[in-house]
Amino acid sequence: MKVLAVFHDNNLNSGATKSFLSNILYMNNQEDINIVAVVPKKDGNLIDLLKKHNIKTFQLRYGGNVYGVKKKWLNNFVSYCRCLIKTIISYLNSRKFELILHNLSIDAVYSNTSTIYFGAWIARRMKINHYWHFREFNLEDQNSCHIFPRMFNELMNMTNCIFTISKTLDNYYKNKYGLLNTIVLYNDISKDYINLDKEKHRKINILVTGTLCENKGQLFVIKTLQNKDNIMLYIAGKVNDYGHILESYIENNSIRNIKMCGLVTDMKELRKKIDVSIVAASSEAFGRTIIEDMLSSILVIGCDRGAVPELISNYKTGLLYKYMSSEDLIRKIEWVIENKAENENIRKNAFEYALKFTEERTAKEVYNYIVNGKNCNC
């Protein structure tokens, strides 16, 4: 059986790409399935890794079919126009790509993220099965909207199965679109993230990891912890326009206890010095870094929003604080500092819990659905 894997970017540092890639590599190791991959023409090194695994890979011009929504209407208009042009180019290239795929005798398409229609278009026209992995809310967590909502709805409904990465995300799509073809599959995490080595340090080292954007809550954490003498805050994420806003805030307020790490290629090394991590996102669809941190024996403090409470049992596998409450977040951090024995038990419980995500359960489920041509009729 030949399956086309449609990646949404060429960035190995993307959590969505890491999660999708783990499924692809698992399936590629099975004897009864052959993976063919397509990757957007963007900067990155994903394509090199795929080729190292002997996966036939194409690189084409296609991209997301969502546009950014901001406060200024002019920015929205420009974003919409760019997305429209990108969508037209993506559609035309999907038609050209079909000729190649017919010669390769592709049996099914497996697409990553709800933001691209490329794989769904191909599957519909070739009349083959389509499986789609949804990892985002879009408007709620990325300030983006689908350029053609009706088309998106049609493509979702013709898909054999939509894999969602949390109960929260699954309920969102069921309630908003009335979907009956979804199933919850939490992301797999590689055993490579297991890391119990720790470096000695005097202060409480706290980590916030992820894309630098307003909805991820970095500024809230910075304002909450700024100039706390016993705390060192590390912000890990590629510095973008919002990252420059954070840097300016830190500089203008002469904040001494915050380090902007930029894009960290070796998170394992950084996590050796971390005691606590904070997840402050307003709408976390899964929270991959939560499990990664747990596997590094880091105590995770997460807000009570999105899918975070699905992964953190309060005072059992981590701590939950009230969303956007600096007072509650400070109370939770103080509790961690004052109750070393209890928080050590939480770390151990969290580590055992996180190990379950390293068993490739989702990859096996995805493989089972695709190779057997199964539908999700929940």
Coordinates of C-alpha atoms in Angstrom, one line a residue:
M1 CA 0.0 0.0 0.0
K2 CA 1.3 3.5 -0.9
V3 CA 0.4 6.5 1.2
L4 CA 1.0 10.1 0.5
A5 CA 2.1 12.0 3.6
V6 CA 1.4 15.7 3.3
F7 CA 3.5 17.9 5.6
H8 CA 2.5 21.4 6.4
D9 CA 6.0 22.8 6.7
N10 CA 9.7 21.9 6.4
N11 CA 10.6 22.8 10.0
L12 CA 11.9 20.0 12.3
N13 CA 11.6 22.3 15.3
S14 CA 7.8 22.5 14.9
G15 CA 5.9 20.5 17.4
A16 CA 3.2 19.7 14.9
T17 CA 5.8 18.4 12.5
K18 CA 7.6 16.3 15.1
S19 CA 4.3 14.6 16.1
F20 CA 3.3 13.9 12.4
L21 CA 6.9 12.7 11.6
S22 CA 6.9 10.1 14.4
N23 CA 3.7 8.6 12.8
I24 CA 5.3 8.6 9.4
L25 CA 8.5 7.0 10.4
Y26 CA 6.6 4.3 12.3
M27 CA 4.5 3.5 9.3
N28 CA 7.5 3.6 7.0
N29 CA 9.0 0.8 9.0
Q30 CA 6.1 -1.5 8.4
E31 CA 6.3 -4.1 5.6
D32 CA 2.9 -3.6 4.1
I33 CA 3.0 0.2 3.7
N34 CA 5.2 2.5 1.5
I35 CA 5.3 6.2 2.3
V36 CA 5.7 9.0 -0.3
A37 CA 6.1 12.5 1.2
V38 CA 5.4 16.0 0.0
V39 CA 6.9 19.0 1.7
P40 CA 6.4 22.7 1.1
K41 CA 9.2 24.7 -0.5
K42 CA 10.3 26.5 2.6
D43 CA 13.5 26.8 4.6
G44 CA 14.2 23.8 6.8
N45 CA 15.8 20.4 7.0
L46 CA 12.9 18.0 7.2
I47 CA 13.3 16.9 3.6
D48 CA 16.9 15.8 4.3
L49 CA 15.7 13.6 7.2
L50 CA 13.0 12.0 5.1
K51 CA 15.5 11.1 2.4
K52 CA 17.8 9.6 5.0
H53 CA 15.0 7.3 5.9
N54 CA 14.6 6.3 2.2
I55 CA 11.3 8.0 1.9
K56 CA 10.6 9.3 -1.6
T57 CA 10.0 13.0 -1.1
F58 CA 8.7 15.8 -3.3
Q59 CA 9.0 19.5 -2.6
L60 CA 6.3 21.7 -4.1
R61 CA 4.9 25.2 -3.7
Y62 CA 1.8 25.0 -1.5
G63 CA 0.9 26.4 1.9
G64 CA -1.7 27.2 4.5
N65 CA -5.2 28.2 3.6
V66 CA -5.8 30.3 6.6
Y67 CA -5.1 34.0 7.0
G68 CA -4.1 36.1 10.1
V69 CA -6.8 38.1 11.9
K70 CA -5.5 41.2 13.7
K71 CA -7.0 44.3 15.2
K72 CA -6.3 46.5 12.1
W73 CA -8.5 45.9 9.1
L74 CA -5.8 46.8 6.7
N75 CA -3.5 44.0 8.1
N76 CA -6.4 41.6 7.8
F77 CA -7.0 42.6 4.1
V78 CA -3.3 42.2 3.2
S79 CA -3.2 38.8 5.0
Y80 CA -6.4 37.7 3.2
C81 CA -5.0 38.6 -0.2
R82 CA -1.7 36.8 0.4
C83 CA -3.6 33.7 1.5
L84 CA -5.8 33.9 -1.6
I85 CA -2.8 34.0 -3.9
K86 CA -1.2 31.1 -1.9
T87 CA -4.4 29.1 -2.1
I88 CA -4.6 29.5 -5.9
I89 CA -1.0 28.5 -6.3
S90 CA -1.5 25.5 -4.0
Y91 CA -4.6 24.3 -5.9
L92 CA -2.9 24.5 -9.3
N93 CA 0.2 22.6 -8.0
S94 CA -2.1 20.0 -6.5
R95 CA -3.6 19.4 -9.9
K96 CA -0.1 19.0 -11.5
F97 CA 1.0 16.7 -8.7
E98 CA -1.9 14.4 -9.3
L99 CA -0.3 13.2 -12.6
I100 CA 2.8 12.0 -10.7
L101 CA 0.7 10.4 -8.0
H102 CA -1.4 8.4 -10.5
N103 CA 1.8 6.9 -11.9
L104 CA 2.9 6.1 -8.4
S105 CA -0.5 4.3 -7.7
I106 CA -1.1 6.2 -4.4
D107 CA -3.8 4.4 -2.3
A108 CA -4.5 7.0 0.5
V109 CA -3.5 10.5 1.7
Y110 CA -2.5 11.4 5.2
S111 CA -2.4 15.2 5.9
N112 CA -1.0 17.2 8.8
T113 CA -2.8 20.1 10.4
S114 CA -6.2 21.6 9.6
T115 CA -4.5 24.7 8.0
I116 CA -3.8 23.1 4.6
Y117 CA -6.3 21.7 2.0
F118 CA -3.6 20.3 -0.4
G119 CA -4.0 16.6 0.6
A120 CA -7.8 16.8 0.8
W121 CA -8.0 18.2 -2.7
I122 CA -5.8 15.4 -4.1
A123 CA -7.7 12.7 -2.3
R124 CA -11.1 14.0 -3.4
R125 CA -10.2 14.2 -7.1
M126 CA -8.3 10.9 -7.1
K127 CA -11.2 9.3 -5.2
I128 CA -9.0 7.7 -2.6
N129 CA -9.1 7.6 1.2
H130 CA -8.1 10.7 3.1
Y131 CA -7.0 10.9 6.8
W132 CA -6.4 14.3 8.4
H133 CA -4.6 15.2 11.6
F134 CA -6.0 18.3 13.3
R135 CA -3.7 20.0 15.8
E136 CA -5.1 23.6 16.3
F137 CA -8.2 25.6 16.9
N138 CA -7.0 28.3 14.5
L139 CA -8.8 31.5 15.5
E140 CA -8.6 30.7 19.3
D141 CA -5.0 29.7 19.4
Q142 CA -3.4 31.2 16.3
N143 CA -5.6 34.2 15.4
S144 CA -6.3 32.8 12.0
C145 CA -9.4 32.0 9.9
H146 CA -10.0 29.7 7.0
I147 CA -10.2 31.5 3.7
F148 CA -13.0 29.4 2.3
P149 CA -15.0 28.1 5.3
R150 CA -17.6 26.2 3.2
M151 CA -14.9 24.4 1.2
F152 CA -13.2 23.5 4.5
N153 CA -16.4 22.1 5.8
E154 CA -16.9 20.0 2.6
L155 CA -13.3 18.7 2.8
M156 CA -13.7 17.7 6.4
N157 CA -16.9 15.8 5.8
M158 CA -15.4 13.8 2.9
T159 CA -12.4 12.8 5.0
N160 CA -12.5 9.2 6.2
C161 CA -11.2 10.0 9.6
I162 CA -10.0 13.2 11.4
F163 CA -7.5 12.6 14.2
T164 CA -7.7 15.2 16.9
I165 CA -5.0 15.5 19.6
S166 CA -7.2 16.1 22.7
K167 CA -10.7 15.8 23.9
T168 CA -11.0 19.6 24.1
L169 CA -10.0 20.0 20.4
D170 CA -12.3 17.1 19.4
N171 CA -15.3 18.7 21.2
Y172 CA -14.5 22.0 19.6
Y173 CA -14.7 20.6 16.0
K174 CA -17.8 18.4 16.8
N175 CA -19.6 21.4 18.3
K176 CA -18.6 24.0 15.7
Y177 CA -18.9 21.9 12.6
G178 CA -21.2 19.0 13.7
L179 CA -18.5 16.4 12.6
L180 CA -19.1 12.7 13.2
N181 CA -15.8 11.4 11.7
T182 CA -13.3 12.4 14.5
I183 CA -11.3 10.4 17.0
V184 CA -9.0 11.5 19.8
L185 CA -5.4 10.3 19.6
Y186 CA -3.0 12.0 21.9
N187 CA 0.5 12.8 20.4
D188 CA 3.3 10.3 20.7
I189 CA 6.5 11.5 22.2
S190 CA 9.9 10.0 21.4
K191 CA 11.8 8.2 24.1
D192 CA 14.7 10.5 23.2
Y193 CA 13.1 13.1 25.5
I194 CA 13.7 11.0 28.6
N195 CA 16.3 13.0 30.5
L196 CA 16.8 12.7 34.2
D197 CA 20.2 14.4 34.4
K198 CA 20.2 17.7 36.3
E199 CA 22.7 20.5 36.8
K200 CA 23.1 22.1 40.2
H201 CA 22.1 25.7 40.6
R202 CA 21.2 28.2 43.3
K203 CA 18.0 29.8 42.0
I204 CA 14.7 28.3 40.9
N205 CA 15.0 27.9 37.2
I206 CA 11.7 28.2 35.3
L207 CA 11.0 27.5 31.6
V208 CA 8.4 28.6 29.1
T209 CA 8.7 26.9 25.7
G210 CA 6.8 27.4 22.5
T211 CA 6.0 29.8 19.6
L212 CA 6.4 33.4 20.8
C213 CA 2.9 34.9 20.4
E214 CA 0.3 36.6 22.5
N215 CA -1.9 33.6 23.0
K216 CA 1.0 31.5 24.4
G217 CA 1.1 33.9 27.5
Q218 CA 4.9 34.6 27.6
L219 CA 4.3 38.3 28.5
F220 CA 2.0 37.4 31.3
V221 CA 4.6 35.1 32.8
I222 CA 7.3 37.7 32.4
K223 CA 5.2 40.4 34.2
T224 CA 4.4 37.9 36.9
L225 CA 8.0 36.8 37.6
Q226 CA 10.0 39.9 36.7
N227 CA 12.8 40.8 39.1
K228 CA 12.0 37.9 41.5
D229 CA 15.4 37.5 43.1
N230 CA 15.1 33.8 43.7
I231 CA 13.8 32.9 40.2
M232 CA 15.5 32.7 36.8
L233 CA 13.0 32.6 33.9
Y234 CA 14.0 31.1 30.5
I235 CA 11.9 31.8 27.4
A236 CA 12.6 29.3 24.6
G237 CA 11.3 30.0 21.1
K238 CA 12.4 31.5 17.8
V239 CA 12.4 35.3 18.1
N240 CA 9.8 36.8 15.8
D241 CA 8.0 40.1 15.8
Y242 CA 6.3 39.3 19.0
G243 CA 9.6 38.1 20.4
H244 CA 11.0 41.6 19.8
I245 CA 8.1 43.0 21.8
L246 CA 9.0 40.8 24.7
E247 CA 12.7 41.8 24.4
S248 CA 11.7 45.5 24.4
Y249 CA 9.6 45.0 27.5
I250 CA 12.5 43.3 29.3
E251 CA 15.0 46.0 28.3
N252 CA 12.7 48.9 29.0
N253 CA 11.9 47.6 32.5
S254 CA 15.5 46.7 33.3
I255 CA 14.4 43.1 34.1
R256 CA 17.4 41.1 35.3
N257 CA 16.1 37.6 35.9
I258 CA 14.8 36.7 32.4
K259 CA 16.8 35.1 29.6
M260 CA 15.5 35.0 26.0
C261 CA 17.0 31.8 24.6
G262 CA 15.8 32.2 21.0
L263 CA 15.4 29.0 19.0
V264 CA 16.9 26.2 21.1
T265 CA 18.1 23.2 19.0
D266 CA 19.1 21.2 22.1
M267 CA 16.2 21.4 24.5
K268 CA 17.5 18.3 26.3
E269 CA 20.6 20.3 27.4
L270 CA 18.5 23.3 28.5
R271 CA 16.1 21.2 30.5
K272 CA 19.0 19.8 32.6
K273 CA 19.0 23.1 34.5
I274 CA 15.2 23.6 34.8
D275 CA 13.1 22.9 37.9
V276 CA 9.7 24.1 36.9
S277 CA 8.0 24.9 33.5
I278 CA 4.9 27.0 33.0
V279 CA 2.2 26.6 30.3
A280 CA 0.2 29.8 30.1
A281 CA -1.5 29.4 26.7
S282 CA -5.1 30.6 26.4
S283 CA -6.1 27.7 24.1
E284 CA -3.6 24.8 24.1
A285 CA -4.8 22.1 21.7
F286 CA -2.6 19.5 23.3
G287 CA 0.5 20.7 25.1
R288 CA 3.4 18.6 23.7
T289 CA 6.0 20.4 25.8
I290 CA 4.1 19.4 29.0
I291 CA 4.9 15.7 28.3
E292 CA 8.5 16.6 27.1
D293 CA 9.1 18.4 30.4
M294 CA 7.6 15.6 32.5
L295 CA 10.1 13.2 30.8
S296 CA 12.9 15.5 32.0
S297 CA 11.6 15.4 35.6
I298 CA 10.4 19.0 35.4
L299 CA 7.4 20.0 37.5
V300 CA 4.8 21.5 35.2
I301 CA 2.5 24.3 36.3
G302 CA -0.3 24.9 33.7
C303 CA -3.2 27.2 33.4
D304 CA -6.7 25.7 33.7
R305 CA -7.6 26.3 30.0
G306 CA -7.7 24.3 26.8
A307 CA -6.3 20.7 26.9
V308 CA -3.8 21.4 29.7
P309 CA -6.1 20.0 32.5
E310 CA -6.4 16.8 30.4
L311 CA -2.6 16.2 30.9
I312 CA -2.2 17.6 34.4
S313 CA -4.0 16.2 37.4
N314 CA -3.7 18.9 40.0
Y315 CA -1.1 18.0 42.7
K316 CA -0.7 14.6 41.2
T317 CA 1.1 15.0 37.9
G318 CA 1.6 18.8 38.1
L319 CA -0.1 22.0 39.3
L320 CA -2.9 24.0 37.8
Y321 CA -3.4 27.7 38.3
K322 CA -6.3 30.0 37.4
Y323 CA -5.8 31.4 33.9
M324 CA -4.2 35.0 33.9
S325 CA -4.1 35.1 37.7
S326 CA -0.6 36.2 38.7
E327 CA -1.5 35.8 42.3
D328 CA -2.5 32.1 41.9
L329 CA 0.6 31.4 39.7
I330 CA 2.8 32.9 42.4
R331 CA 1.1 30.8 45.1
K332 CA 1.7 27.6 43.1
I333 CA 5.4 28.5 42.6
E334 CA 5.8 29.3 46.3
W335 CA 4.1 25.9 47.2
V336 CA 6.7 24.1 45.0
I337 CA 9.6 25.9 46.7
E338 CA 8.2 25.2 50.2
N339 CA 7.1 21.6 49.7
K340 CA 10.1 19.8 48.3
A341 CA 9.1 16.3 49.3
E342 CA 5.6 16.6 47.9
N343 CA 6.7 18.1 44.6
E344 CA 9.3 15.3 44.2
N345 CA 6.4 12.9 44.4
I346 CA 4.6 14.9 41.7
R347 CA 7.7 14.7 39.5
K348 CA 7.8 10.9 39.8
N349 CA 4.1 10.5 39.1
A350 CA 4.4 12.8 36.1
F351 CA 7.4 10.9 34.7
E352 CA 5.5 7.6 35.0
Y353 CA 2.5 9.1 33.4
A354 CA 4.5 10.7 30.5
L355 CA 6.2 7.3 29.8
K356 CA 2.8 6.1 28.4
F357 CA 3.2 8.7 25.6
T358 CA 6.4 7.0 24.4
E359 CA 4.8 3.7 23.5
E360 CA 3.9 4.7 19.9
R361 CA 0.2 4.1 20.6
T362 CA -1.0 6.8 18.3
A363 CA 1.3 5.8 15.4
K364 CA -0.1 2.3 15.7
E365 CA -3.7 3.5 15.7
V366 CA -3.1 5.8 12.7
Y367 CA -1.4 2.9 10.8
N368 CA -4.3 0.6 11.7
Y369 CA -6.9 3.1 10.3
I370 CA -5.0 3.8 7.1
V371 CA -3.8 0.3 6.2
N372 CA -7.3 -1.2 6.8
G373 CA -9.2 1.7 5.1
K374 CA -11.2 2.3 8.2
N375 CA -13.6 5.2 8.8
C376 CA -14.3 7.2 12.0
N377 CA -18.1 7.1 12.5
C378 CA -18.3 8.2 16.1

